[in-house]
Amino acid sequence: MILDDSFTIVNQHIPLLEIKKKLNEYHFVIVSGGTYFIISNYENSLMALGDDSIPIIEWLEQLHWLKSTVISNDNVVDPNVDWRRPVLVQNEKGIIGVLPVEKRMEMLEEENRQISAYFQTLAETINESVTAVDQAGHVVYWNTTAEETYKIKKEYILGKKIGEHFRDESIILHRILNEGRPVRGQYHRPDRDTHVLINASPIMIENKIIGGVATEQNITNIIRLNEELDSNSSLLVQKSNPFSTMVSRNSKFQESLKIAQKVAHADIPIHLTGESGSGKEMLAQAIHYGGTKAEGPFITLNCSVIPPALLEMELFGFQKETYTAEPQTLQIGRIEQAVEGTLFIEDIDKMPLPIQGKLLNYMVDHSFYRVGGVEKITSPTRIITSTSESIEILVKQGNFSEQLYFHLSVITIDIPPLRSRKEDIIANAKNFIQEFSSKYKKPVPEISSETMNQLVNYDWPGNIRELRNTIERLVLLSDQSVITDELLPENLKSKLIAKQNTSQKGDIVQPEDVILNPEVLEIEEALRKTYGNKSAAANLLGISRGTLYNKIKEFGLN
């Protein structure tokens, strides 16, 4: 605060003549006597008509002089201050200066410049488009990101009504200007190739709306990446005999597979649980291709990688009706894409509660509305869901819809982690070697006993997915007929070394310890070579088909 300290304080009985003299020495004379009156030196000419001998208080009363407000040095923003006269500023020691109205205006202008600089810097720093409008909808701010997103320079939009360029943005900003309610995470497509999420809030002073601010997050790249990932999703099982792909001699996993095979032909929802990478998508595909929906599409939706604001649109689709020459905007959702097939919803516990409610409505009557649409869509789609852990706890905490849980968990199948079924590592490793050797058109290599020992003793925190990726790496990098442990990833080897240093001798598993029966390996190898054709496998083994069926049942093979 810049104060004028050229002042003197006099009592109210001093004659007018003395005031005239003091105004030649000071900028201000402060008349004190219960209240304060301030006379500025530029007001000296007003005293020419007064009697020099009368007390100053009488002269002030004759002119109905306005008294001055006294404020503390930290209370400049007090709304009760009367700025028609210079203001006195005091602290605990007394009057410390005078704040004329012109100085206050300079302060306000400086504060306004600073606030504007903060706003502009903030608006240019965030990686989103920022639009600000006044009460009439005229654009008063348009940041650089908005220029890049919408290809409109500031000079062409500032001062113009937002509706001249964006019909929908105009509706959103006009809505908050009229209603005073903020908008959060609203999906919008300003043009065919651009996707944004809009947040907008009214600007209010004393409960009066004076404008609005909207930020638009450009999610076009996220949409395209998501579409690319969907288009590149791999088939993890054989369509003709899907359950044969899931090799296991673990009793718990075999029981899970038996349940999955039984319910594959029943058109009911299924919920899968298991650690990340344990094979939930593989089992979902096996259920799909092994059941009544096998001829329909298999579509996935991962709730943990799609922003919550986009999830509803991805699940149910988006529709914008137009009443002009513009074509209708339509985006088909995953449920509709999977019509007469299966939609696999991964990490459904990450789905926001409002969307859970809309999914529950779909589960009841198999119909829904697209986001922005008015037409009721019927889509007979099978739903398979998954979580990495039990969702009963989330239900108890109120973070998951209890009614949706009851609809989804008619059948719940748990997949045990790979570290608890060491007997499956060797068979799966060999299966993946066959798969990737065929994929990359390379001779099928063997795995050295030392390398297999490393694979068996590793804990596989990423489960079957990590094993699959590791084998793909080994096949790609190997130029020899035998894969050695030199090709194993460094992080895998370092974790094994740490485990060996801290484990008891009995904790280390040898590959031969997990090979239960050589005959089992022969049968599995024959089935793999014949792609699950049991008659061909029996011929390859030199036994009858009945004998093969009996052995498959005896050894618990699929």
Short mmCIF file of C-alpha atoms in Angstrom, two decimals, residues 224-400:
data_model
loop_
_atom_site.label_atom_id
_atom_site.label_comp_id
_atom_site.label_asym_id
_atom_site.label_seq_id
_atom_site.Cartn_x
_atom_site.Cartn_y
_atom_site.Cartn_z
CA ARG A 224 -7.69 -43.54 -30.92
CA LEU A 225 -5.30 -45.53 -28.71
CA ASN A 226 -8.21 -47.35 -27.14
CA GLU A 227 -9.63 -48.16 -30.57
CA GLU A 228 -6.20 -49.34 -31.72
CA LEU A 229 -5.78 -51.58 -28.68
CA ASP A 230 -9.22 -53.05 -29.28
CA SER A 231 -8.49 -53.71 -32.94
CA ASN A 232 -5.20 -55.39 -32.03
CA SER A 233 -6.58 -57.56 -29.21
CA SER A 234 -5.25 -61.06 -29.72
CA LEU A 235 -7.07 -64.35 -29.73
CA LEU A 236 -5.74 -66.27 -26.73
CA VAL A 237 -7.52 -69.59 -27.32
CA GLN A 238 -8.32 -71.91 -30.22
CA LYS A 239 -11.83 -71.24 -31.47
CA SER A 240 -12.42 -74.89 -32.38
CA ASN A 241 -11.44 -76.30 -28.97
CA PRO A 242 -10.97 -73.29 -26.69
CA PHE A 243 -10.55 -75.05 -23.33
CA SER A 244 -7.69 -77.22 -24.65
CA THR A 245 -5.54 -74.07 -24.73
CA MET A 246 -5.74 -73.74 -20.95
CA VAL A 247 -3.22 -76.33 -19.81
CA SER A 248 -3.30 -77.21 -16.12
CA ARG A 249 -2.72 -80.13 -13.77
CA ASN A 250 -3.53 -78.06 -10.68
CA SER A 251 -6.61 -79.48 -8.97
CA LYS A 252 -8.05 -76.08 -8.01
CA PHE A 253 -7.61 -74.69 -11.51
CA GLN A 254 -9.04 -77.89 -13.03
CA GLU A 255 -12.12 -77.44 -10.88
CA SER A 256 -12.47 -73.84 -12.12
CA LEU A 257 -12.16 -75.04 -15.73
CA LYS A 258 -14.82 -77.70 -15.19
CA ILE A 259 -17.24 -75.09 -13.86
CA ALA A 260 -16.44 -72.81 -16.82
CA GLN A 261 -17.10 -75.63 -19.30
CA LYS A 262 -20.42 -76.44 -17.65
CA VAL A 263 -21.73 -72.85 -17.69
CA ALA A 264 -20.37 -71.93 -21.13
CA HIS A 265 -23.62 -73.07 -22.78
CA ALA A 266 -25.82 -71.35 -20.21
CA ASP A 267 -26.58 -67.77 -21.26
CA ILE A 268 -25.99 -66.27 -17.80
CA PRO A 269 -23.54 -63.66 -16.46
CA ILE A 270 -20.24 -64.97 -15.13
CA HIS A 271 -17.79 -63.22 -12.82
CA LEU A 272 -14.10 -64.12 -12.86
CA THR A 273 -11.66 -63.33 -10.06
CA GLY A 274 -7.90 -63.67 -10.00
CA GLU A 275 -4.72 -61.67 -9.84
CA SER A 276 -3.71 -59.44 -12.73
CA GLY A 277 -2.40 -61.53 -15.61
CA SER A 278 -3.73 -64.81 -14.21
CA GLY A 279 -5.65 -65.61 -17.40
CA LYS A 280 -9.10 -64.10 -16.83
CA GLU A 281 -9.41 -62.86 -20.43
CA MET A 282 -8.22 -66.23 -21.74
CA LEU A 283 -10.87 -68.01 -19.67
CA ALA A 284 -13.52 -65.48 -20.79
CA GLN A 285 -12.62 -66.22 -24.42
CA ALA A 286 -12.77 -69.97 -23.74
CA ILE A 287 -16.26 -69.60 -22.25
CA HIS A 288 -17.36 -67.48 -25.23
CA TYR A 289 -16.01 -69.75 -27.96
CA GLY A 290 -17.03 -72.86 -26.05
CA GLY A 291 -20.62 -71.73 -25.54
CA THR A 292 -23.81 -70.65 -27.29
CA LYS A 293 -22.44 -67.21 -28.29
CA ALA A 294 -19.42 -68.62 -30.16
CA GLU A 295 -20.60 -67.30 -33.54
CA GLY A 296 -21.02 -63.77 -32.19
CA PRO A 297 -18.28 -61.21 -31.47
CA PHE A 298 -16.08 -61.20 -28.34
CA ILE A 299 -15.61 -57.59 -27.19
CA THR A 300 -13.61 -56.32 -24.20
CA LEU A 301 -13.93 -53.20 -22.05
CA ASN A 302 -11.25 -52.46 -19.44
CA CYS A 303 -12.61 -50.09 -16.78
CA SER A 304 -9.15 -49.39 -15.32
CA VAL A 305 -7.67 -47.84 -18.48
CA ILE A 306 -10.60 -45.76 -19.73
CA PRO A 307 -11.20 -42.38 -17.99
CA PRO A 308 -14.38 -42.56 -15.85
CA ALA A 309 -16.00 -39.72 -17.82
CA LEU A 310 -15.62 -41.76 -21.04
CA LEU A 311 -16.73 -45.09 -19.65
CA GLU A 312 -20.47 -44.54 -20.06
CA MET A 313 -20.01 -43.55 -23.70
CA GLU A 314 -17.70 -46.52 -24.38
CA LEU A 315 -20.17 -48.92 -22.79
CA PHE A 316 -23.47 -47.62 -24.17
CA GLY A 317 -22.39 -45.51 -27.16
CA PHE A 318 -23.01 -41.88 -28.05
CA GLN A 319 -25.65 -40.24 -30.23
CA LYS A 320 -26.18 -36.59 -31.13
CA GLU A 321 -29.39 -35.77 -32.94
CA THR A 322 -29.12 -32.84 -35.34
CA TYR A 323 -31.91 -30.87 -36.94
CA THR A 324 -29.75 -29.21 -39.56
CA ALA A 325 -27.95 -30.37 -42.68
CA GLU A 326 -25.16 -31.78 -40.46
CA PRO A 327 -25.03 -35.59 -40.37
CA GLN A 328 -26.00 -37.27 -37.12
CA THR A 329 -23.08 -38.16 -34.83
CA LEU A 330 -23.28 -41.79 -33.80
CA GLN A 331 -20.81 -43.98 -31.91
CA ILE A 332 -21.73 -47.58 -31.19
CA GLY A 333 -20.93 -48.73 -27.64
CA ARG A 334 -19.37 -52.03 -26.57
CA ILE A 335 -22.65 -53.64 -25.53
CA GLU A 336 -24.05 -52.98 -28.98
CA GLN A 337 -20.83 -54.09 -30.70
CA ALA A 338 -21.11 -57.42 -28.85
CA VAL A 339 -24.74 -58.07 -29.84
CA GLU A 340 -25.45 -61.83 -29.95
CA GLY A 341 -21.93 -62.28 -28.56
CA THR A 342 -20.01 -61.63 -25.35
CA LEU A 343 -18.86 -58.44 -23.66
CA PHE A 344 -15.99 -59.01 -21.24
CA ILE A 345 -15.82 -56.15 -18.72
CA GLU A 346 -12.43 -56.15 -16.99
CA ASP A 347 -11.86 -54.53 -13.58
CA ILE A 348 -15.55 -53.73 -13.18
CA ASP A 349 -14.83 -52.57 -9.63
CA LYS A 350 -13.28 -49.44 -11.24
CA MET A 351 -16.63 -48.54 -12.84
CA PRO A 352 -18.25 -45.44 -11.23
CA LEU A 353 -21.46 -46.07 -9.27
CA PRO A 354 -23.75 -44.07 -11.62
CA ILE A 355 -22.63 -46.20 -14.59
CA GLN A 356 -23.05 -49.34 -12.48
CA GLY A 357 -26.69 -48.29 -12.04
CA LYS A 358 -27.18 -47.95 -15.79
CA LEU A 359 -25.50 -51.35 -16.38
CA LEU A 360 -27.84 -52.86 -13.78
CA ASN A 361 -30.83 -51.54 -15.73
CA TYR A 362 -29.42 -53.20 -18.85
CA MET A 363 -28.92 -56.50 -17.00
CA VAL A 364 -32.61 -56.47 -16.04
CA ASP A 365 -34.19 -56.03 -19.49
CA HIS A 366 -31.24 -56.11 -21.96
CA SER A 367 -32.03 -52.64 -23.28
CA PHE A 368 -30.43 -49.21 -22.83
CA TYR A 369 -30.18 -45.66 -24.17
CA ARG A 370 -27.07 -44.31 -25.86
CA VAL A 371 -25.53 -41.25 -24.23
CA GLY A 372 -27.44 -38.30 -25.71
CA GLY A 373 -29.92 -40.61 -27.45
CA VAL A 374 -33.66 -41.02 -26.97
CA GLU A 375 -34.15 -44.35 -28.73
CA LYS A 376 -34.23 -47.47 -26.56
CA ILE A 377 -31.76 -50.05 -27.89
CA THR A 378 -32.20 -53.78 -27.32
CA SER A 379 -29.03 -55.85 -27.41
CA PRO A 380 -28.97 -59.51 -26.30
CA THR A 381 -25.33 -59.59 -25.18
CA ARG A 382 -23.75 -61.98 -22.71
CA ILE A 383 -21.83 -60.23 -19.91
CA ILE A 384 -18.67 -61.67 -18.35
CA THR A 385 -16.95 -59.51 -15.74
CA SER A 386 -13.72 -59.69 -13.79
CA THR A 387 -11.95 -58.20 -10.79
CA SER A 388 -8.47 -58.76 -9.40
CA GLU A 389 -9.92 -59.34 -5.94
CA SER A 390 -13.24 -60.09 -4.32
CA ILE A 391 -15.83 -57.32 -4.69
CA GLU A 392 -17.79 -58.35 -1.57
CA ILE A 393 -15.63 -55.94 0.45
CA LEU A 394 -16.40 -53.10 -1.97
CA VAL A 395 -20.11 -53.88 -1.64
CA LYS A 396 -19.87 -53.69 2.17
CA GLN A 397 -18.02 -50.37 1.88
CA GLY A 398 -20.72 -48.97 -0.38
CA ASN A 399 -18.32 -48.65 -3.33
CA PHE A 400 -20.07 -51.25 -5.49
#
